[in-house]
XYZ file of C-alpha atoms in Angstrom:
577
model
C 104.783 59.746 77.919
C 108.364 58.915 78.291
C 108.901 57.444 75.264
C 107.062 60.568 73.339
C 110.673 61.830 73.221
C 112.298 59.277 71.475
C 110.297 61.054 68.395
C 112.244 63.867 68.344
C 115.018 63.717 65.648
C 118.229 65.102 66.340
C 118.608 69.045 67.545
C 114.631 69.065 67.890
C 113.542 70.025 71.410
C 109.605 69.779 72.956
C 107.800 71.302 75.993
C 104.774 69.113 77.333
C 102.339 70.101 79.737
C 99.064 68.047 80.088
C 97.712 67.686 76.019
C 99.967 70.661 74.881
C 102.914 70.161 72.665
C 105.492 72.465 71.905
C 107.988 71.217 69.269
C 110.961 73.618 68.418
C 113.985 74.104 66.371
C 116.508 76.449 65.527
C 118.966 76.930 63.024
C 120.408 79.165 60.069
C 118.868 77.465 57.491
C 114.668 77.034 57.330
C 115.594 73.777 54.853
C 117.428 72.398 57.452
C 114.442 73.106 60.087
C 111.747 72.100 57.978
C 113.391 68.910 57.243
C 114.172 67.792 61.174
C 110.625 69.368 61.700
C 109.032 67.375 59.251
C 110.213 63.856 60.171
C 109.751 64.711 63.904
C 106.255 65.211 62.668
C 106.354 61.890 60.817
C 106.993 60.214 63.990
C 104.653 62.034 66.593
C 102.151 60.564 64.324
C 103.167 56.674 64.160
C 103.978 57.288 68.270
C 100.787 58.646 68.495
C 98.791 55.271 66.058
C 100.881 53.538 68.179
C 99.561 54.756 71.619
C 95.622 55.250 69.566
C 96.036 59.035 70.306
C 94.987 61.555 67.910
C 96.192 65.325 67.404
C 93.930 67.492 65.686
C 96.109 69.533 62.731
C 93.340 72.156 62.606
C 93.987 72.921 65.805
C 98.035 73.056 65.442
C 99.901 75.579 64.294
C 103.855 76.837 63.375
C 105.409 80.038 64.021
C 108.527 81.360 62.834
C 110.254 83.478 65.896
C 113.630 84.582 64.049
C 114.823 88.146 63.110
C 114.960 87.184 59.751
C 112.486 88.581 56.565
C 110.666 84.843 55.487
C 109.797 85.525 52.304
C 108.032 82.397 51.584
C 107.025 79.701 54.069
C 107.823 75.571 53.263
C 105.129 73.380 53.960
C 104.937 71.381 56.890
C 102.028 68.588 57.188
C 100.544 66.302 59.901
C 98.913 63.025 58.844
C 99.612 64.661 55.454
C 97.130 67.519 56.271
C 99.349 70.944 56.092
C 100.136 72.869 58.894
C 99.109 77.010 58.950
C 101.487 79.154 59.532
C 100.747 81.721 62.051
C 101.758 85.003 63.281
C 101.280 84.295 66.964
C 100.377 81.065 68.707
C 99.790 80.478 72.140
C 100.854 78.035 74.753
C 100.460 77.883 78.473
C 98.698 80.837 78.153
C 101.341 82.797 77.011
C 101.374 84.457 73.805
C 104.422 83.773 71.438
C 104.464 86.247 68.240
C 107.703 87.066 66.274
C 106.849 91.134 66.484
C 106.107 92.609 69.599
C 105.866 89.792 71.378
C 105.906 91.499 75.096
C 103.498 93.564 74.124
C 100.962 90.837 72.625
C 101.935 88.887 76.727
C 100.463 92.167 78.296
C 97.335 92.735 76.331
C 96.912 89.422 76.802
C 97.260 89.372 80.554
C 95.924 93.106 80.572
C 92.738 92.044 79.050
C 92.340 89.132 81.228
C 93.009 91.009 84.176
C 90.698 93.623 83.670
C 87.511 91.822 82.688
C 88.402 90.038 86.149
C 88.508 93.272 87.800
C 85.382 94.083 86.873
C 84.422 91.478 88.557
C 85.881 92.442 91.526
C 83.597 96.025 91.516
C 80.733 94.096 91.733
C 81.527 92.526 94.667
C 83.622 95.804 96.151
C 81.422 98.497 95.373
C 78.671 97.124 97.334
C 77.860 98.760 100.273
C 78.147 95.633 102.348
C 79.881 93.802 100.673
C 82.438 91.069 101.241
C 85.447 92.000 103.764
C 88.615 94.137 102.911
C 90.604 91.121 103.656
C 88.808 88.583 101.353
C 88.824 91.405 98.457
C 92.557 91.470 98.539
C 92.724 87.655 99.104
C 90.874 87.618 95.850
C 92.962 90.227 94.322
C 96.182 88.308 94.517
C 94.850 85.167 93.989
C 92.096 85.393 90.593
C 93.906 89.051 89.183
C 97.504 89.231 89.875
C 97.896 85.644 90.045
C 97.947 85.753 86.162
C 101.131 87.795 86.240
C 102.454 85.674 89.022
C 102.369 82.480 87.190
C 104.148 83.355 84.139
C 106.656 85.447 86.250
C 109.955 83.606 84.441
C 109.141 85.025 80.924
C 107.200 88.615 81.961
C 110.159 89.455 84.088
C 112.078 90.910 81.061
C 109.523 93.016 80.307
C 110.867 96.632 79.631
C 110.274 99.137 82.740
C 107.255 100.582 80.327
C 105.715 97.088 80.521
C 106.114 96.462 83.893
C 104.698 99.857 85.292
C 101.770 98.961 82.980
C 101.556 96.139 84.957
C 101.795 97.945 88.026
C 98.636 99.620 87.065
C 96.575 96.347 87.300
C 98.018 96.039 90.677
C 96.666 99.798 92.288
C 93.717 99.697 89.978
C 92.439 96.464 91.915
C 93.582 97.060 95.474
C 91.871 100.769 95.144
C 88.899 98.571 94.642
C 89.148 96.086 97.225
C 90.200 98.803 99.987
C 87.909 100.962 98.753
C 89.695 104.130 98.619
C 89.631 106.638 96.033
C 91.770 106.945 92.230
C 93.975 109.829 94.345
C 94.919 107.182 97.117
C 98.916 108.039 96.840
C 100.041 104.574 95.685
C 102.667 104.591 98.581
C 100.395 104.309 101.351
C 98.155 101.961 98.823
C 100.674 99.415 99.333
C 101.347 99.963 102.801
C 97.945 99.568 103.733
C 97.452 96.280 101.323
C 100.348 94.984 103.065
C 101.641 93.950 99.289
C 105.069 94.031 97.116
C 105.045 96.073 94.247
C 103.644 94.386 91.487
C 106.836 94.618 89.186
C 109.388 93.893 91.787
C 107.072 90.698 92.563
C 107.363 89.338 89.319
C 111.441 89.806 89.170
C 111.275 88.007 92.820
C 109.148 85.144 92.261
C 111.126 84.764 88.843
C 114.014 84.346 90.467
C 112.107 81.924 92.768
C 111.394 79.987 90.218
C 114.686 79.659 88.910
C 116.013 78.793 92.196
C 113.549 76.110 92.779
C 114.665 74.331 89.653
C 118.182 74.242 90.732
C 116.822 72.719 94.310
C 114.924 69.910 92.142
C 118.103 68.887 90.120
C 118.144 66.446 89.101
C 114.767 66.469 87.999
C 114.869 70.088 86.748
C 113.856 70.016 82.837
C 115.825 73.859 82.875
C 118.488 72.784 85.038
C 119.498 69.249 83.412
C 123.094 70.100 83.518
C 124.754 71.204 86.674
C 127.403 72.881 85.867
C 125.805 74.813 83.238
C 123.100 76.776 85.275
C 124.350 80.326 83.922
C 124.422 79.363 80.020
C 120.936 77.074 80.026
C 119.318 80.637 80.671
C 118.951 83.782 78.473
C 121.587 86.506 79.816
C 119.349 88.925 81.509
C 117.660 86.239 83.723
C 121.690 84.657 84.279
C 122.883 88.173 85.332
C 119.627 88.551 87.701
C 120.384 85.158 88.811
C 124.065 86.045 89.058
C 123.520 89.047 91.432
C 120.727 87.361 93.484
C 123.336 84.899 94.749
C 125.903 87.615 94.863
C 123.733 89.170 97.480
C 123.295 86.248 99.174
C 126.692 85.206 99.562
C 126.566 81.722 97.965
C 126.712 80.104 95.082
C 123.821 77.642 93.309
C 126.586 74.242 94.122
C 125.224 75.835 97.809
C 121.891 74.569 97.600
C 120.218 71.734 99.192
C 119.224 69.911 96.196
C 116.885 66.367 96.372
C 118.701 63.313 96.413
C 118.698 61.475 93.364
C 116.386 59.367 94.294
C 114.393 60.549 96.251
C 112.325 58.858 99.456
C 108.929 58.691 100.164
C 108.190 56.225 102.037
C 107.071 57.971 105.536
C 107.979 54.676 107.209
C 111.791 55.142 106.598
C 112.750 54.420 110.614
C 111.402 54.616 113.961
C 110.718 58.225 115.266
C 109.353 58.462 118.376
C 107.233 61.791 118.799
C 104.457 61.445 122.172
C 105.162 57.416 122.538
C 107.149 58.199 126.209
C 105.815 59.870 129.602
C 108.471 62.195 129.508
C 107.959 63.639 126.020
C 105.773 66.437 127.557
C 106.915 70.343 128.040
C 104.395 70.463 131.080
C 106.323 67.965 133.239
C 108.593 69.559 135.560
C 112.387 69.489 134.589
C 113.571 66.495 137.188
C 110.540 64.558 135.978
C 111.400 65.150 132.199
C 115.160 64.382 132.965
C 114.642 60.874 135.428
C 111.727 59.625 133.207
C 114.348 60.156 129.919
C 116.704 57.925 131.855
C 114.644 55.398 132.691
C 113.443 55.474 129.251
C 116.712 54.792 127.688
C 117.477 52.049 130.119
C 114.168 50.413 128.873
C 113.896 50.459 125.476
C 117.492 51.873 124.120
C 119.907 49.878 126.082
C 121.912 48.429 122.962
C 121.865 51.463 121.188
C 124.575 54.101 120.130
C 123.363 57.416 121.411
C 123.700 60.637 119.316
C 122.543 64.256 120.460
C 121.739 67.151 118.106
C 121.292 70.598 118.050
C 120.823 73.937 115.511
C 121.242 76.912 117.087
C 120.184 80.622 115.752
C 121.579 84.233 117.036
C 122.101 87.470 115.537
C 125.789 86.699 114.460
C 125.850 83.059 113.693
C 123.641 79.693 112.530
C 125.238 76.739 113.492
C 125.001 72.711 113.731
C 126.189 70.302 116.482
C 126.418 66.689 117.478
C 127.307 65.210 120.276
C 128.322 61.395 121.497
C 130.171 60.077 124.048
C 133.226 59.209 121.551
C 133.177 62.649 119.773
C 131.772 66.123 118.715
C 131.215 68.071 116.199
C 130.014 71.986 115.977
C 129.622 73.971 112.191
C 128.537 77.570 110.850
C 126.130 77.040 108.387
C 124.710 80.064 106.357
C 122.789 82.470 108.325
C 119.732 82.441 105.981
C 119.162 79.090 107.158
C 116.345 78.671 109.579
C 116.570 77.090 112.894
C 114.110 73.824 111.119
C 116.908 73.771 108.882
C 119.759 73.771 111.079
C 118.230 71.398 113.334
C 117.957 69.032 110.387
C 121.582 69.317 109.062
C 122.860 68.613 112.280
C 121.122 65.050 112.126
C 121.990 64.841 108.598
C 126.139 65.728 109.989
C 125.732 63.289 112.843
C 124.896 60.149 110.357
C 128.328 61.558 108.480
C 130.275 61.740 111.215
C 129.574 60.254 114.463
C 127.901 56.425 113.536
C 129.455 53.655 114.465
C 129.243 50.405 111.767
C 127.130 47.563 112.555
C 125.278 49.600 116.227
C 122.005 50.644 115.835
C 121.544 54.303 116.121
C 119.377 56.570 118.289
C 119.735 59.917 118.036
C 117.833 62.870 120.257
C 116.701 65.843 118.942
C 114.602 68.415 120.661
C 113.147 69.763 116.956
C 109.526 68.205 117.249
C 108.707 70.138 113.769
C 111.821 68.439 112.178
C 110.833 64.950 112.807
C 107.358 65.268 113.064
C 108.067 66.619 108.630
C 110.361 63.521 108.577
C 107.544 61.243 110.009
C 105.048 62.699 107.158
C 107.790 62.455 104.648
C 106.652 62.945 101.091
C 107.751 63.943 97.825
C 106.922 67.230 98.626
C 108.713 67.532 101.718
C 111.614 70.417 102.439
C 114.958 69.584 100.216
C 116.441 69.088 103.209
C 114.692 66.382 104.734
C 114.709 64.833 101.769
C 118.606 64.210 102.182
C 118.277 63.493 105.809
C 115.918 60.596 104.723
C 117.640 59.647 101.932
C 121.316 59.212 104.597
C 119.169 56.907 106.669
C 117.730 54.411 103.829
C 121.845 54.192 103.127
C 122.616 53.264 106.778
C 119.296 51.362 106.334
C 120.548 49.718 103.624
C 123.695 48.762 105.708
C 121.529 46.966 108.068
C 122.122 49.533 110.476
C 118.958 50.598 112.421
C 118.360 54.638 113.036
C 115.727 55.741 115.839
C 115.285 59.182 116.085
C 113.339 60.284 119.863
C 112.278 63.701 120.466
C 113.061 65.215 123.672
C 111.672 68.684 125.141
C 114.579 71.308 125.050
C 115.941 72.705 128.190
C 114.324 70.303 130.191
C 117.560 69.321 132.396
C 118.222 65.837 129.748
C 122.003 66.056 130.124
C 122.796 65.310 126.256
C 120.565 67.465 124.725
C 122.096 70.238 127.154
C 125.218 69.284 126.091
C 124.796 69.216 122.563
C 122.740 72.865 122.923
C 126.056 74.083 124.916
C 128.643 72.958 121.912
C 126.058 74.337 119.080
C 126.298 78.336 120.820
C 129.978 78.290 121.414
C 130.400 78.406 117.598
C 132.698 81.549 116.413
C 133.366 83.339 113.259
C 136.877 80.659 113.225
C 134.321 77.564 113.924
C 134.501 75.334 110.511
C 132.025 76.260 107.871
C 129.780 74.046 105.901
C 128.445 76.211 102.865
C 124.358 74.290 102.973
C 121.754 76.790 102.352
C 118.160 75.901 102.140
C 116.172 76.886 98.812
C 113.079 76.962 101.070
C 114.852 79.497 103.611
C 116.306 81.573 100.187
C 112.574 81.746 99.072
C 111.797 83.212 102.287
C 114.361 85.406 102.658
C 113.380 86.889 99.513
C 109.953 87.633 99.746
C 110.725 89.364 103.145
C 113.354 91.378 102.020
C 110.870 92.509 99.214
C 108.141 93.143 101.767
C 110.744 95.383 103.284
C 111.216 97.254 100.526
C 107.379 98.581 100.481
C 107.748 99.513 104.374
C 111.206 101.400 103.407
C 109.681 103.392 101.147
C 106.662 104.458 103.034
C 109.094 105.421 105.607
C 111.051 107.081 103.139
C 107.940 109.032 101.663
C 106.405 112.690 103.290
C 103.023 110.207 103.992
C 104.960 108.954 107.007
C 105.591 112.042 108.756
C 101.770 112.783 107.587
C 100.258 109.653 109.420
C 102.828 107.596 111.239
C 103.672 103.811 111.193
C 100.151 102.264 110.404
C 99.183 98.816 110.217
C 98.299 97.178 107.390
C 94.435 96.458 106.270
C 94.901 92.777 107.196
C 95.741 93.671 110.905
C 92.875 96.469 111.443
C 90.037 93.945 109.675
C 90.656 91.837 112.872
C 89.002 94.573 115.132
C 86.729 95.946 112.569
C 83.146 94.279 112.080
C 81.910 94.730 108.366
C 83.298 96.182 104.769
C 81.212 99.484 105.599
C 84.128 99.622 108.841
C 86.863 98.200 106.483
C 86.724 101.222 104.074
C 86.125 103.983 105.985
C 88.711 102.934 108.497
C 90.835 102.473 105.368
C 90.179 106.340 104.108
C 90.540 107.364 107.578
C 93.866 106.515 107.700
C 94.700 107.213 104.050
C 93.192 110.432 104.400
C 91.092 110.116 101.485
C 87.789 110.690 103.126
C 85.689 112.997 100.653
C 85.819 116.462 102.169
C 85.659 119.925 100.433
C 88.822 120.536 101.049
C 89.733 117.494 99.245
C 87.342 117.924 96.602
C 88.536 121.507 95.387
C 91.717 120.040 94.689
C 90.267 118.008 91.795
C 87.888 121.130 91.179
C 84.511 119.065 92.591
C 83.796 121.719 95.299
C 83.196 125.504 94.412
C 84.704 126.406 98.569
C 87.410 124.162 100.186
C 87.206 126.418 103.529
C 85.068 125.568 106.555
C 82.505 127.990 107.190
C 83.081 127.651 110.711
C 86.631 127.948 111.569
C 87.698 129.065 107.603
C 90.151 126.946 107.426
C 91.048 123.962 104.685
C 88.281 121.575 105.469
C 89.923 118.239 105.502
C 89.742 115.288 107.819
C 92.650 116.750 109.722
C 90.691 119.675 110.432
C 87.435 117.831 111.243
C 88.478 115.578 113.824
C 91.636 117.885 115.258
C 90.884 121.732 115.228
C 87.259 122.575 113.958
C 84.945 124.357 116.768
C 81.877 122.607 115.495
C 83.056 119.138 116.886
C 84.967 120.769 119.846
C 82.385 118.802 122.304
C 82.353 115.595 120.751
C 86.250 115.776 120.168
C 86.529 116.224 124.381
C 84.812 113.490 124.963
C 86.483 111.208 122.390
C 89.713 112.334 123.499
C 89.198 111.230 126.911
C 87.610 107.587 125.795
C 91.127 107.273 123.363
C 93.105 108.174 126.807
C 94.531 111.587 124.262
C 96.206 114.377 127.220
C 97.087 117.488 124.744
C 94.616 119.138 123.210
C 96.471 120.003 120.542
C 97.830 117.261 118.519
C 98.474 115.869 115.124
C 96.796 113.427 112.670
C 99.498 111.100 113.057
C 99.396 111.086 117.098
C 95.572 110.643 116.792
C 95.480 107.357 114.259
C 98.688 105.943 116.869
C 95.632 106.141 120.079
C 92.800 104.855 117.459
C 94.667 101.722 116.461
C 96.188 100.892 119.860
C 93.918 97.837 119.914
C 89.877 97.015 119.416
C 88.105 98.676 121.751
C 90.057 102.302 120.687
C 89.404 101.462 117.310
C 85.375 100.521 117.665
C 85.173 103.561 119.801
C 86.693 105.822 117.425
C 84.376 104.434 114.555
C 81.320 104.630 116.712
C 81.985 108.137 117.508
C 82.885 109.459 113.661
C 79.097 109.823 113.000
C 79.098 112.932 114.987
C 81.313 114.270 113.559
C 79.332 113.768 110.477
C 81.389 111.202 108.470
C 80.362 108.024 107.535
């Protein structure tokens, strides 16, 4: 398919994905486009008698996308069969129309979405059903997943759109919690364990962007690197803009594949479990004597390099150690400790080789060579550099071993190296490397945050204190019939007739008993018809006070299992189920 672009005549651009071809132009003049459209055309078709493929005109179509009036269209044929013109034409899904055309994207999606989530009733209003866990599983992955993968258009959706969208979202994890249409969305959310849906899309959009700048050169968005900004439209280059701003870097930052990349697994001798000593069991002085004897062995002619990341609260930093020199860096602090631990071998081939020695170099990251050792195309950015520095010092005829040896085990240059990596300080040297992997995470926990900050913020927290989410309490429940009413429970959405007069469905919201508001509060905290069964549950939960609130009661229920089973076991006499 390489040479498929060679067809295109000058200032005529295509996207390809699989069998779908999107050939575009723009300029002033529609002569001038039809023309360069119309030879392009011309030679798709002798490429295409060329390579005995065949495109189907019928099933082709052109759209005009500019703000202009088109009075009359010029015709534009295939094989000398004309192509229609069309008001909207879809590709990858997505729907492309010159009026409207968010709007045509979200009945599109919103149509899709809910036939799926009717789906999903079927399966969550039974009464044993499939698990909380697996509903939301199925949720994100066959409902929202639509909105997910075309995240890098929908984000620039007006807020209108996107709350629309935000719909879908509660309207399906209602149904796979199975909690009520009142369910605040807040505690929704919080019990889903889940991102708004709108903020999502803006992250993994900016994901997505992000992961195209790690891929350069390969990016087909990114093709020119110091043009990131201007190859986008402006509002995803000011959210792009601000998203580094906030991380303190700049997109030059990022750990970016080599260009060419390595993927040959085989790239040098790494040496995981091959040695007695290469076990965290063994005692310290047995690690430490057998890594000497080792060396002696089997690495007597070679140059010996130690590494180490390090991670605290203040600082990330990289070190290397030999018996010639040192070195010790601040990286950025987004980067993780697999990351650190792989720049520092990455530093160490920079600056502490000698020519013509062969090279072993000690490491006590068993997850960073163990990834080198299964290198692949699809390996992290960053150990795609680290292999692509040894092939060069392969290439010199130089010879790189890399032996793993358990940390703080007493091995004198792994201690060492450890030792120079923590005395870095805010005047240590600073290498600006950030991994996009680590910025991807970052991101997606800092939006996860933003769910828990404002459930914290809202008057539900105060209501029923800092609950797990659904995916914590299915571990300890047994069936979907537990899931849900656990899930009510907590979101005290359990039908009552106190909760039912709100929404006018009960003619009396007081309990003939006690006449008070008969909620679930009152049921299981204050109402003398349960006052036996409440003793006795109070004493199983390990509850003192008589007298205490909703929120003190669900913090003894989900303690662990056994409070939560014996709390569930025990709701049927107070006559909920």
């Amino acid at each position: 398919m390489n040479d498929f672009f060679e067809t295109l005549d000058n200032n005529v651009e295509c996207s390809i994905f699989a069998d779908d071809i999107f050939v575009y132009c723009s300029h002033h003049s529609l002569t001038y486009i039809q023309t360069k459209i119309q030879k392009t055309l011309e030679l798709i078709y002798k490429w295409c008698c060329y390579w005995k493929l065949t495109i189907c005109p019928e099933k082709s179509a052109i759209i005009e996308l500019s703000n202009k009036q088109v009075t009359s269209f010029p015709r534009i044929t295939y094989a000398g069969i004309p192509l229609p013109w069309s008001e909207s034409i879809k590709y990858l899904g997505i729907q492309f129309s010159k009026y409207n055309q968010n709007g045509h994207i979200l009945r599109g999606l919103r149509n899709k979405a809910l036939k799926k989530i009717n789906g999903l009733k079927m399966l969550g209003y039974k009464r044993n059903g499939p698990r909380t866990k697996h509903l939301i599983t199925i949720t994100n992955n066959s409902i929202l997943s639509l909105f997910f993968y075309s995240s890098p258009i929908i984000n620039k959706f007006s807020d209108t759109h996107l709350k629309a969208c935000n719909v879908i979202q509660t309207t399906a994890l209602r149904i796979a919690l199975g909690v009520p249409i009142w369910t605040p969305n807040v505690i929704l959310l919080k019990l889903a364990g889940q991102e708004i849906l709108s903020g999502k899309i803006k992250r993994l959009a900016m994901q997505f962007f992000i992961k195209q700048i790690a891929t350069q050169p390969f990016s087909a968005i990114f093709h020119t690197p110091g043009r990131i900004y201007s190859q986008l439209v402006e509002k995803d280059a000011e959210s792009l803009r601000i998203t580094f701003r906030n991380l303190s870097c700049i997109p030059d930052h990022i750990i970016s594949l080599p260009i060419f990349p390595h993927s040959n697994p085989n790239i040098c001798e790494i040496f995981l479990k091959d040695f007695y000593f290469q076990n965290k069991e063994l005692p310290s002085s047995l690690i430490s004597s057998d890594f000497i004897e080792c060396i002696q062995r089997f690495f007597t002619n070679h140059f010996i390099i130690a590494t180490d990341g390090s991670k605290s609260h203040c600082h990330t930093s990289i070190a290397g150690f030999s018996c010639l020199q040192h070195f010790c860096y601040r990286i950025h602090p987004l980067n993780s400790v697999f990351t650190a631990e792989v720049l520092a071998i990455c530093q160490a081939l920079d600056e502490l080789v000698i020519p013509e020695t062969d090279i072993l170099i000690l490491s006590d990251s068993f997850s960073a060579l163990s990834s080198l050792k299964n290198l692949s195309f699809h390996s992290p950015k960053v150990i795609q550099r680290l292999a692509a520095k040894i092939r060069i010092r392969k290439n010199l005829h130089q010879k790189i071993a890399l032996l793993w040896v358990p940390g703080h085990s007493g091995v004198s240059w792994n201690e060492k190296a450890d030792f120079i990596a923590k005395q870095v300080s805010d005047f240590s040297p600073y290498i600006d490397w950030i991994a996009s992997e680590d910025i991807l995470s970052h991101l997606k926990k800092q939006s996860l945050q933003i769910t828990e900050e404002n459930y914290h913020k809202s008057k539900y927290k105060l209501l029923i204190g800092n609950i797990p989410d659904i995916l914590t309490i299915s571990k300890w429940t047994g069936n979907r019939v537990q899931d849900r009413l656990i899930a009510r429970i907590i979101s005290k959405t359990i039908t009552t007739p106190g909760v039912l007069s709100r929404f006018n469905l009960h003619p009396d919201p007081l309990c003939r008993v006690c006449n008070e508001i008969n909620d679930i509060s009152h049921i299981l905290l204050r109402c003398q018809k349960y006052a036996s069964v409440r003793v006795i549950l109070w004493r199983k939960l390990n509850i003192v006070s008589a007298n205490i609130t909703y929120d003190v009661l669900l913090s003894h229920v989900l303690v662990n299992k056994n409070h939560l089973l014996i709390f569930v076991q025990t709701l049927k006499y107070f006559d909920i189920d």
